[in-house]
mmCIF file of C-alpha atoms and ligand atoms in Angstrom:
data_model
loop_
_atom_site.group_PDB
_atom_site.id
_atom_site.type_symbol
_atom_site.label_atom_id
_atom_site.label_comp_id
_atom_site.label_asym_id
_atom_site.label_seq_id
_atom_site.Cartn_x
_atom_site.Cartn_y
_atom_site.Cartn_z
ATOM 1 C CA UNK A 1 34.566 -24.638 -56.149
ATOM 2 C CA UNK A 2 32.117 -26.420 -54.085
ATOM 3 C CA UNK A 3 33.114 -27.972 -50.753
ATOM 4 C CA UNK A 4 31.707 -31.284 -50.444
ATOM 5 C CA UNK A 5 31.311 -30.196 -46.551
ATOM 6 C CA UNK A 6 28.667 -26.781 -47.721
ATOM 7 C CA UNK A 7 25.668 -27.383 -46.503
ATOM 8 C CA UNK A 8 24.947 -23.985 -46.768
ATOM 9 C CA UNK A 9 22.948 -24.825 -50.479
ATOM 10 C CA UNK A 10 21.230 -27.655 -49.175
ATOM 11 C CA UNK A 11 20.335 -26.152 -45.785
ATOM 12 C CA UNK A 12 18.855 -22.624 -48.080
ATOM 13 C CA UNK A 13 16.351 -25.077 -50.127
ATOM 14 C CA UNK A 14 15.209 -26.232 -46.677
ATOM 15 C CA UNK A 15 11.605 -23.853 -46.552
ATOM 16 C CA UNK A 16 8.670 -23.692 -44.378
ATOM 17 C CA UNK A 17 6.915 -26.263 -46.944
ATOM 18 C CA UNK A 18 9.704 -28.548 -46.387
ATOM 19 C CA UNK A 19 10.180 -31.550 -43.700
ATOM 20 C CA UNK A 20 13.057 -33.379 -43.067
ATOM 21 C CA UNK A 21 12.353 -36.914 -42.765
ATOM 22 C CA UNK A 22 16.364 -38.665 -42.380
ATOM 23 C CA UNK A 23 17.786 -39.006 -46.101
ATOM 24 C CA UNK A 24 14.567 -37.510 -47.433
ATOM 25 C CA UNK A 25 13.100 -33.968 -47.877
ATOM 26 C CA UNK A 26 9.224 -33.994 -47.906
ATOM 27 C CA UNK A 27 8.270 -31.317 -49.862
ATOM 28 C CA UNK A 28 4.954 -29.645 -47.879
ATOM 29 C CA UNK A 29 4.161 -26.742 -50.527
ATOM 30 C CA UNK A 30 1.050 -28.846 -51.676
ATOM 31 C CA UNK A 31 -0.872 -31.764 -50.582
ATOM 32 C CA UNK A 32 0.891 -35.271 -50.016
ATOM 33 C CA UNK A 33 -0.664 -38.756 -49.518
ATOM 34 C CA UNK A 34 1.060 -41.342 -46.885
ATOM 35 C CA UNK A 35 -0.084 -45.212 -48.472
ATOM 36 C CA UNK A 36 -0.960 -47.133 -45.050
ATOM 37 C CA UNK A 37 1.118 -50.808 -45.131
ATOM 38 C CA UNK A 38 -0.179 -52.847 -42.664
ATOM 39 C CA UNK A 39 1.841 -55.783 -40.776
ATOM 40 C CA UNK A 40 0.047 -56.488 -38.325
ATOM 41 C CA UNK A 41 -2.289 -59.841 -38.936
ATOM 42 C CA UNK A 42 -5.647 -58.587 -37.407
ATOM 43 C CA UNK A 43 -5.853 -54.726 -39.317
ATOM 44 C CA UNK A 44 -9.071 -54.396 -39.890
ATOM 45 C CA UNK A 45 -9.420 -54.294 -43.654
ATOM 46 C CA UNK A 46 -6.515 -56.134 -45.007
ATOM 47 C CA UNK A 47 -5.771 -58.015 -42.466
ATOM 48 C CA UNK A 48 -3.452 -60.567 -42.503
ATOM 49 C CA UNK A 49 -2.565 -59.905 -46.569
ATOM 50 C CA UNK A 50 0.933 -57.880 -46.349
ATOM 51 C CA UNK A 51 2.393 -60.595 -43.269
ATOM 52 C CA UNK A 52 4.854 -61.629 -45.893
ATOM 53 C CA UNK A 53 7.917 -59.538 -46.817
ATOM 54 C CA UNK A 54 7.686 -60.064 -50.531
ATOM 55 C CA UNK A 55 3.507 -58.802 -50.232
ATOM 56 C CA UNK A 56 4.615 -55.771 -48.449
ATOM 57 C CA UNK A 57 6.899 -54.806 -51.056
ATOM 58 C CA UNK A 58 5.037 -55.326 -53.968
ATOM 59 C CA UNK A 59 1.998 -53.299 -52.177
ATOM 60 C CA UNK A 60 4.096 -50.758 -51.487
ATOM 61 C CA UNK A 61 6.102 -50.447 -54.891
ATOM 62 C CA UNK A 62 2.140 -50.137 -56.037
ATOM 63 C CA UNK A 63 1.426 -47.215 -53.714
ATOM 64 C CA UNK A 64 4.760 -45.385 -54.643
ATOM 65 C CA UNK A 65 3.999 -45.946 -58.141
ATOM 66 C CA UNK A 66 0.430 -44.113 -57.792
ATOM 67 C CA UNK A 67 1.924 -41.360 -56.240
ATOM 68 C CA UNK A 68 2.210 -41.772 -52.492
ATOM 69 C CA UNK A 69 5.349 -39.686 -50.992
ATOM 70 C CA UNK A 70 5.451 -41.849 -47.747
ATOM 71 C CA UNK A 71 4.420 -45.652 -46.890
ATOM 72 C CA UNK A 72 3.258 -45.637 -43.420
ATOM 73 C CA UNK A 73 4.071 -49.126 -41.777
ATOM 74 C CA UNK A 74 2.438 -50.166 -38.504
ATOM 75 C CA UNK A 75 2.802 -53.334 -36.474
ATOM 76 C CA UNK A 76 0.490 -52.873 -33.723
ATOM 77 C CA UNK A 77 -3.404 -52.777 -34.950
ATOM 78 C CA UNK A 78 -5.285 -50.099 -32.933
ATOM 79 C CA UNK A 79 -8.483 -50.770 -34.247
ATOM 80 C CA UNK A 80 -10.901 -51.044 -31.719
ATOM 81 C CA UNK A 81 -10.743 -53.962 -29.683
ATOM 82 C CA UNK A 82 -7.793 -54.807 -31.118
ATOM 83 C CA UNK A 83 -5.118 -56.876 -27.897
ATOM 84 C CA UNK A 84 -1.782 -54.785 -27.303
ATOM 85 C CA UNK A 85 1.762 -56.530 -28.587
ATOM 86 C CA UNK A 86 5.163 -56.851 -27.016
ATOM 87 C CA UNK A 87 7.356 -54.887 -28.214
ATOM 88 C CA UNK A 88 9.612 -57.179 -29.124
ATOM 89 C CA UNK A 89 7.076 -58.559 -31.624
ATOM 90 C CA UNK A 90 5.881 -55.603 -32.605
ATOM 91 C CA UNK A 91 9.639 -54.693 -33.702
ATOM 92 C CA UNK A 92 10.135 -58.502 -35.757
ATOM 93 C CA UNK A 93 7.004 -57.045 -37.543
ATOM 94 C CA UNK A 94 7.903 -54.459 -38.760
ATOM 95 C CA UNK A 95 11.925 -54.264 -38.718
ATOM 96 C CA UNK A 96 12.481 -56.615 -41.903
ATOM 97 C CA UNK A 97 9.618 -53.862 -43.696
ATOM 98 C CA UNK A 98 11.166 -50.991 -43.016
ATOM 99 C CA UNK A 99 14.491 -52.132 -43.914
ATOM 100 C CA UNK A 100 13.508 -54.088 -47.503
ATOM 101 C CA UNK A 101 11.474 -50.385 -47.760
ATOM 102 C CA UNK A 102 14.254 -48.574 -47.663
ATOM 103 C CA UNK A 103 17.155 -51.078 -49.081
ATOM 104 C CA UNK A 104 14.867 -51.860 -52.567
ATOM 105 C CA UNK A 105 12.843 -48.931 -52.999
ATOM 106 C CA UNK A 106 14.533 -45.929 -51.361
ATOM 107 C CA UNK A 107 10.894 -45.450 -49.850
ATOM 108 C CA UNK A 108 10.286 -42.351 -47.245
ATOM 109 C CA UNK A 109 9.221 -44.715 -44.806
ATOM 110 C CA UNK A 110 7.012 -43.544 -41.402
ATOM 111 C CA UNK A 111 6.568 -46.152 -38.790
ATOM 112 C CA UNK A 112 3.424 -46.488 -36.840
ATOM 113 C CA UNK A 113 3.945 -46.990 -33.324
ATOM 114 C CA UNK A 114 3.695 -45.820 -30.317
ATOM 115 C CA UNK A 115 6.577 -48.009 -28.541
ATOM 116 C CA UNK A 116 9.762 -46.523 -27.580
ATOM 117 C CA UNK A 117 12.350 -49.371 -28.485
ATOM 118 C CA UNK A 118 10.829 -49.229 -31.648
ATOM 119 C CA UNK A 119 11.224 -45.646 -32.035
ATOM 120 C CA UNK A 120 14.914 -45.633 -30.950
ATOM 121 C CA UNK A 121 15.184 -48.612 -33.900
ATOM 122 C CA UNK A 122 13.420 -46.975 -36.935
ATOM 123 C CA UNK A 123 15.733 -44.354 -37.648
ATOM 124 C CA UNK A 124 19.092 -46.960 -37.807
ATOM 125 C CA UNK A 125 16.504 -48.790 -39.739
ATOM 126 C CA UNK A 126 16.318 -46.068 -42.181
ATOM 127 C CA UNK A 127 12.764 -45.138 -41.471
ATOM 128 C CA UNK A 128 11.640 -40.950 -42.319
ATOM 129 C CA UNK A 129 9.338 -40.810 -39.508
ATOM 130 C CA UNK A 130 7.616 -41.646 -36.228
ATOM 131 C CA UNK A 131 3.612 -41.869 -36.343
ATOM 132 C CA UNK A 132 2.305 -41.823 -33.182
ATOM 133 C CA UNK A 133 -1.205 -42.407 -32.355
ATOM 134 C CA UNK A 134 -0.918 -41.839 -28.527
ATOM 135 C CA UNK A 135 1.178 -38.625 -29.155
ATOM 136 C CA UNK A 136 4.876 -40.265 -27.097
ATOM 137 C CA UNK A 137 2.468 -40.546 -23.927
ATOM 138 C CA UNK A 138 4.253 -43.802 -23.231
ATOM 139 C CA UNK A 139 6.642 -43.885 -21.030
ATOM 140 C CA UNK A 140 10.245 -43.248 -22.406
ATOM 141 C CA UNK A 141 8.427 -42.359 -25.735
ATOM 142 C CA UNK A 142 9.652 -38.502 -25.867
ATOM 143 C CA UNK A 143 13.074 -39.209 -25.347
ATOM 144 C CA UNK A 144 12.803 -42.087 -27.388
ATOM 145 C CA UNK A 145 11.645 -40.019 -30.306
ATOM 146 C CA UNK A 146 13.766 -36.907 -29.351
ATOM 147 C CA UNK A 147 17.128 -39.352 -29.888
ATOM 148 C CA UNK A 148 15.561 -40.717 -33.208
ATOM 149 C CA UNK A 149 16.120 -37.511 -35.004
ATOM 150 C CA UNK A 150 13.278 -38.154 -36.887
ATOM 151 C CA UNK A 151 9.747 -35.766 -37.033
ATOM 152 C CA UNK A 152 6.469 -37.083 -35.083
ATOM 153 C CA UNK A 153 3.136 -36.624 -35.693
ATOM 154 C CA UNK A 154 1.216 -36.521 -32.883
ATOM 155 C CA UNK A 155 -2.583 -37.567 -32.988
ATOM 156 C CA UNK A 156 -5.075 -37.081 -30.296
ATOM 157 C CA UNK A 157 -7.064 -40.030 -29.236
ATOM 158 C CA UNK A 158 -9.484 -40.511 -26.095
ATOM 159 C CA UNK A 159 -9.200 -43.822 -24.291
ATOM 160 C CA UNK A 160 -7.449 -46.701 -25.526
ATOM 161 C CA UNK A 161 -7.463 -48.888 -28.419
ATOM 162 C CA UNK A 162 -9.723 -52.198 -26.346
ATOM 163 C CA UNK A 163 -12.298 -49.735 -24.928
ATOM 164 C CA UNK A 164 -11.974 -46.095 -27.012
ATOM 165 C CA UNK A 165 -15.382 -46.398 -28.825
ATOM 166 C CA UNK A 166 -17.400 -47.098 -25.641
ATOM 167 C CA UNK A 167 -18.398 -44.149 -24.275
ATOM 168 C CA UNK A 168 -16.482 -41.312 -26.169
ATOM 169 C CA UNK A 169 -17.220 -38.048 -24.674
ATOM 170 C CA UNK A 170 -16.771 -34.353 -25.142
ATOM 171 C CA UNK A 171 -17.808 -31.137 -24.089
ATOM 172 C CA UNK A 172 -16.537 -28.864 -26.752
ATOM 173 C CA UNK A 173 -14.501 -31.567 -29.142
ATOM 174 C CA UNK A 174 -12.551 -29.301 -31.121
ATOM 175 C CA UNK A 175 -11.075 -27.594 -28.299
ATOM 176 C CA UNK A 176 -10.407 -30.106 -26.312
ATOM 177 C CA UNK A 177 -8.567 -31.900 -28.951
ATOM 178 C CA UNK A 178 -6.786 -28.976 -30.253
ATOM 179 C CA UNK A 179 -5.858 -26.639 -27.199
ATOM 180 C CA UNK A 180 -6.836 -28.889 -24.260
ATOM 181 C CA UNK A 181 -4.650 -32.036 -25.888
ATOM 182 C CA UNK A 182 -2.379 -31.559 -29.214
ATOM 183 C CA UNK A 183 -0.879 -27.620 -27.818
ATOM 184 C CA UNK A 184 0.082 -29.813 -24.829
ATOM 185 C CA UNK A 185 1.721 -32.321 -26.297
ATOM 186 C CA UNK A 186 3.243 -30.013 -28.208
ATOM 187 C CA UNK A 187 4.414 -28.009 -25.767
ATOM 188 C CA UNK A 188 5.746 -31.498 -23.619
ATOM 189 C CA UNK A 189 7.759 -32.153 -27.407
ATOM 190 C CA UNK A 190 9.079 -28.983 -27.229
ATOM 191 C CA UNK A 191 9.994 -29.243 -23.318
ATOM 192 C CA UNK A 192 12.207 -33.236 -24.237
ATOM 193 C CA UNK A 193 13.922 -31.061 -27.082
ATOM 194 C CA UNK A 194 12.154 -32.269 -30.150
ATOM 195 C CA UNK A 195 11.897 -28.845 -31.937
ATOM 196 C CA UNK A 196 8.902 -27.500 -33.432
ATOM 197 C CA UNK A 197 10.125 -28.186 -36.942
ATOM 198 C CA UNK A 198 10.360 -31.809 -36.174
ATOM 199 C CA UNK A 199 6.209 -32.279 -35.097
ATOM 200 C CA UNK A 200 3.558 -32.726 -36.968
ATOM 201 C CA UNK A 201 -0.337 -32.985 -35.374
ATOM 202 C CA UNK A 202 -3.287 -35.405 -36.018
ATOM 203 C CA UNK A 203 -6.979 -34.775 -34.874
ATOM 204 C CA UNK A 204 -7.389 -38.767 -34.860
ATOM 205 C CA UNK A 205 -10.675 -39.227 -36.143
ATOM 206 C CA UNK A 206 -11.948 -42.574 -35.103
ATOM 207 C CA UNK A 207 -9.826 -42.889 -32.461
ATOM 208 C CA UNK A 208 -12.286 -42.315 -29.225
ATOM 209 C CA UNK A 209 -14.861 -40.551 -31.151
ATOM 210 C CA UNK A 210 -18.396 -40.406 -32.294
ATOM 211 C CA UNK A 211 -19.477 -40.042 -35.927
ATOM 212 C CA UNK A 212 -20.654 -36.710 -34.946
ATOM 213 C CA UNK A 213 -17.632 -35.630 -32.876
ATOM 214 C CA UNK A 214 -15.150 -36.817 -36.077
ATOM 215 C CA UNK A 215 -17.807 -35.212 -38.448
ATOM 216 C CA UNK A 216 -17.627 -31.902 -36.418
ATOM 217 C CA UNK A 217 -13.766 -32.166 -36.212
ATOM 218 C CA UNK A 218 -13.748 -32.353 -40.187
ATOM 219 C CA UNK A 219 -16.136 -29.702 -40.390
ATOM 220 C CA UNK A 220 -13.928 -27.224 -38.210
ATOM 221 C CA UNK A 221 -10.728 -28.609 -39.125
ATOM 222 C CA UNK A 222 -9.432 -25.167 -39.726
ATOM 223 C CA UNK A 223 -9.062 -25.168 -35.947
ATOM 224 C CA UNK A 224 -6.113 -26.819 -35.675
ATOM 225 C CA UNK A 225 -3.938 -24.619 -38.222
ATOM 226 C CA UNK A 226 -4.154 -22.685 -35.071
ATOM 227 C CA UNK A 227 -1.127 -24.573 -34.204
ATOM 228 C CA UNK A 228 1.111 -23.780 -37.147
ATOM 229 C CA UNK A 229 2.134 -27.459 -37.840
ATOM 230 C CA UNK A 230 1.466 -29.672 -40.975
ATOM 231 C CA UNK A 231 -1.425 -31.184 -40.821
ATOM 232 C CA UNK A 232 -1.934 -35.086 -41.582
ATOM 233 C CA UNK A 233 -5.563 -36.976 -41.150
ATOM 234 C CA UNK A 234 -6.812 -40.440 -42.195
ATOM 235 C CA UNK A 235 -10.214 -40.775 -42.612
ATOM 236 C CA UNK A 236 -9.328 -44.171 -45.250
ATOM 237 C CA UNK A 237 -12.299 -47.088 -44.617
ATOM 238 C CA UNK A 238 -13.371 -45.673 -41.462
ATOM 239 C CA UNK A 239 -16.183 -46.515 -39.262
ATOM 240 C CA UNK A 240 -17.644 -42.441 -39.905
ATOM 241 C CA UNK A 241 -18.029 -43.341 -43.195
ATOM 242 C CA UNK A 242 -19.710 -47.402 -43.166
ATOM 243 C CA UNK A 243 -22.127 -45.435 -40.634
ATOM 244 C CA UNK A 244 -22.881 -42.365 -42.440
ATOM 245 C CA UNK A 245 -23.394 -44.342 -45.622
ATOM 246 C CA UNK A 246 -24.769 -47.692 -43.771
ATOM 247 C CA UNK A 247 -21.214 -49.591 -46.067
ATOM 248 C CA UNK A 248 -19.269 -52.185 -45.272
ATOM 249 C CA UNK A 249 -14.929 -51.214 -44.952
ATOM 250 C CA UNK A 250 -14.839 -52.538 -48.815
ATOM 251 C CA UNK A 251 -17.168 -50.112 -50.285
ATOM 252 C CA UNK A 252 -15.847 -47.167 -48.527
ATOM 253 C CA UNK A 253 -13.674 -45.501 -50.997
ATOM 254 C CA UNK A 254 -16.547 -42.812 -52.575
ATOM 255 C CA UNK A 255 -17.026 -41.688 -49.428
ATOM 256 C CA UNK A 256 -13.400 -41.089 -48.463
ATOM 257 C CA UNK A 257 -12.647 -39.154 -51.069
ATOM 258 C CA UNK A 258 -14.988 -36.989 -50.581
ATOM 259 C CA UNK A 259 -13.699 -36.349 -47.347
ATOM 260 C CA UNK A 260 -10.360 -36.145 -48.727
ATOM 261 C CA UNK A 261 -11.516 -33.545 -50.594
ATOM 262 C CA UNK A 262 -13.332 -31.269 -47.532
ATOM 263 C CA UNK A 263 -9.608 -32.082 -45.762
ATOM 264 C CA UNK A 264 -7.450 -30.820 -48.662
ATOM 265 C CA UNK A 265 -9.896 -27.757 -48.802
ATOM 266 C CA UNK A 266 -9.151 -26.988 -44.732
ATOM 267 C CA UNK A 267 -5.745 -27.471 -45.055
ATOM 268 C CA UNK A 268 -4.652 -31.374 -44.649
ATOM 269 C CA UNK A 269 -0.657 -31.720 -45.542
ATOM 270 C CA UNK A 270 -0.970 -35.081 -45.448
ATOM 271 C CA UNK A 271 -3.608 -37.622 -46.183
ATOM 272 C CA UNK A 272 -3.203 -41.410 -44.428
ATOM 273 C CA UNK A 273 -4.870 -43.421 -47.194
ATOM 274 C CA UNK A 274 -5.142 -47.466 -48.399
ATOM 275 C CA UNK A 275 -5.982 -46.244 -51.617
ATOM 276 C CA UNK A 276 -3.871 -44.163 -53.130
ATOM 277 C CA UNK A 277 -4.561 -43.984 -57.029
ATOM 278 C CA UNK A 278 -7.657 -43.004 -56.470
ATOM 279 C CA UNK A 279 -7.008 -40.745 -53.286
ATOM 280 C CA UNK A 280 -4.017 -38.400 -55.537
ATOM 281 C CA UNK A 281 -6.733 -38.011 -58.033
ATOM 282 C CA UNK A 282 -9.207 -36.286 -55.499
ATOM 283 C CA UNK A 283 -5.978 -34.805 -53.680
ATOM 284 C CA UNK A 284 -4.771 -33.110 -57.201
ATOM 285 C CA UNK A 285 -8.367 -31.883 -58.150
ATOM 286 C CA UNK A 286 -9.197 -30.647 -55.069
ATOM 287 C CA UNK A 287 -5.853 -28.360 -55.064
ATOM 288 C CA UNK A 288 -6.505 -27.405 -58.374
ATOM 289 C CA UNK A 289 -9.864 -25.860 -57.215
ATOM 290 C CA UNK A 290 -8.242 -23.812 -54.632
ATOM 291 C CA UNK A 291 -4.635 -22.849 -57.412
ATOM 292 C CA UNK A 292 -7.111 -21.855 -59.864
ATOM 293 C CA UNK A 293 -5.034 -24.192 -61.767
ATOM 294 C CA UNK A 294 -1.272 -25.241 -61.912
ATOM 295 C CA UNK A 295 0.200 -27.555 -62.818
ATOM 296 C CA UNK A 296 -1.345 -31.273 -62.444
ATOM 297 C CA UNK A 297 -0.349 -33.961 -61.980
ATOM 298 C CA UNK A 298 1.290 -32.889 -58.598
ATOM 299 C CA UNK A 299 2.257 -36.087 -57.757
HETATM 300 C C1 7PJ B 301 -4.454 -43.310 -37.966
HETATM 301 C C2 7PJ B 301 -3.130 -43.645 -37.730
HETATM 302 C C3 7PJ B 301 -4.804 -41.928 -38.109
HETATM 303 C C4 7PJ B 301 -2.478 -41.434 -37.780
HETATM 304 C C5 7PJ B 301 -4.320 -45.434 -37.763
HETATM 305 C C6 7PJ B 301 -6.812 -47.095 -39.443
HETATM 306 C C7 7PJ B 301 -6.485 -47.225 -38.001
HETATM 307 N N1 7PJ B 301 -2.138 -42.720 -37.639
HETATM 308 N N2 7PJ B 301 -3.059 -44.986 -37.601
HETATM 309 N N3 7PJ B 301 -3.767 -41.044 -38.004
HETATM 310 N N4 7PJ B 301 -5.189 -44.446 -37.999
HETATM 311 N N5 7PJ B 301 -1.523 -40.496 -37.691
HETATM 312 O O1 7PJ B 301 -5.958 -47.009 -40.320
HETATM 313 O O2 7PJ B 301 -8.028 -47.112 -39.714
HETATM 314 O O3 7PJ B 301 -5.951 -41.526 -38.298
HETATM 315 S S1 7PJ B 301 -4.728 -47.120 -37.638
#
């Protein structure tokens, strides 16, 4: 008979496509979108609309219902320009989210941050995952996100948040942001004992870049399977897009998913999206292109 105490069963289903995220497995095998929830009350293009608890939930019941595997809550806006918060509020932001995520939906919840009290809270808040966007460069971050148990994803950016699009500047921006930047943050992860399974990397498009230098990093995205990790991008309403395409943040969507598309086809894991419906529809087609089929809908 089965001992309540085997793992062994659980621990075999565990593969290479698989991710523990806390209470959650996030299956990896094909291509999963991460619905952004914003509760911060500058974000750029919902800004202000998911402040209250009950608007968060209902947005994110929405997302989970179109097919997002993860609901990606931030507190602190890093748009550019955007002025830094305490931690403290940054943690009465989003603590009361994560926790009605978890408690009423049973949502794989990642939290957005980059501050280390609020790293060593999410995972007693029941939170999946840590996002980081400055890759635990803060201090106390590593060990912050080492003791959380939960995975990371790293993301490169250049600069910070008030001054990153100023004067962005690279010599050779795919190297630089894979081997010069996300192998050495890796390899600092690896050194505060967050093991490799645990990590997940981020080219950060938008974040200190050009259009050209994020269009070049799509282009050679391949690059950064180099590093062996899963992948995650978000490309969702970006500034690339309103200036390749001359649209404003609401009339973005076309061109995202055809992006989504070119990242699916150079081997995104994970796309960071506001619109999900429409973004699991590109996801699934796209991977049906390169499965010669299956079996849609993945999601
Ligand atoms: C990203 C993010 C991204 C990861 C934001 C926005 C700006 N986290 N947080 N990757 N962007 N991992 O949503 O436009 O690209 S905030």
């Amino acid at each position: 008979m089965k001992s309540l105490l085997d793992t062994s069963s659980t621990q075999a289903a565990e593969n290479a496509f698989q991710l523990r995220c806390g209470r959650h497995l996030l299956d990896l095998s094909f291509p999963r979108v991460m619905g952004v929830l914003n509760v911060t009350p500058d974000s750029f293009s919902d800004g202000g609309q998911h402040v209250a608890l009950d608007d968060a939930l209902r947005h994110a019941e929405r997302m989970l219902a179109e097919g997002a595997a993860i609901i990606d809550v931030g507190g602190e806006s890093t748009r550019p320009g955007a002025l830094p918060v305490s931690p403290q509020e940054e943690l009465d932001r989003v603590a009361p989210v994560v926790e009605a995520l978890v408690r009423e939906l049973d949502a794989l919840v990642s939290v957005d941050t980059s501050c280390p009290a609020v790293m060593r809270e999410a995972g007693e808040l029941g939170a999946g995952m840590i996002n980081d966007v400055r890759a635990l460069e803060r201090e106390g971050a590593l060990l912050a996100a080492a003791g959380s148990g939960l995975p990371v994803c790293l993301m490169h950016r250049q600069g910070e948040p008030q001054n990153m699009q100023q004067a962005p500047s690279y010599q050779q921006p795919v190297e630089e942001v894979v081997a010069d930047y996300l192998a050495r943050r890796v390899a600092a992860c690896e050194a505060a004992g967050l093991r490799r399974n645990r990590l997940l990397i981020d080219p950060g498009f938008g974040f200190g870049k050009s259009v050209e230098h994020n269009l070049r990093l799509l282009k050679y995205m391949q690059s950064l399977q180099t590093l062996a990790l899963p992948l995650l991008v978000g490309m969702s309403r970006k500034s690339m897009i309103g200036k390749v395409l001359g649209r404003p943040v609401e009339e973005r969507l076309p061109g995202g998913l055809a992006l989504t598309a070119m990242a699916v086809e150079r081997g995104a894991n994970i796309l960071r999206v506001h619109d999900v419906a429409a973004t699991v529809d590109a996801v699934n087609m796209t991977w049906a292109v390169l499965q010669e089929g299956g079996e849609p809908p993945l999601h």
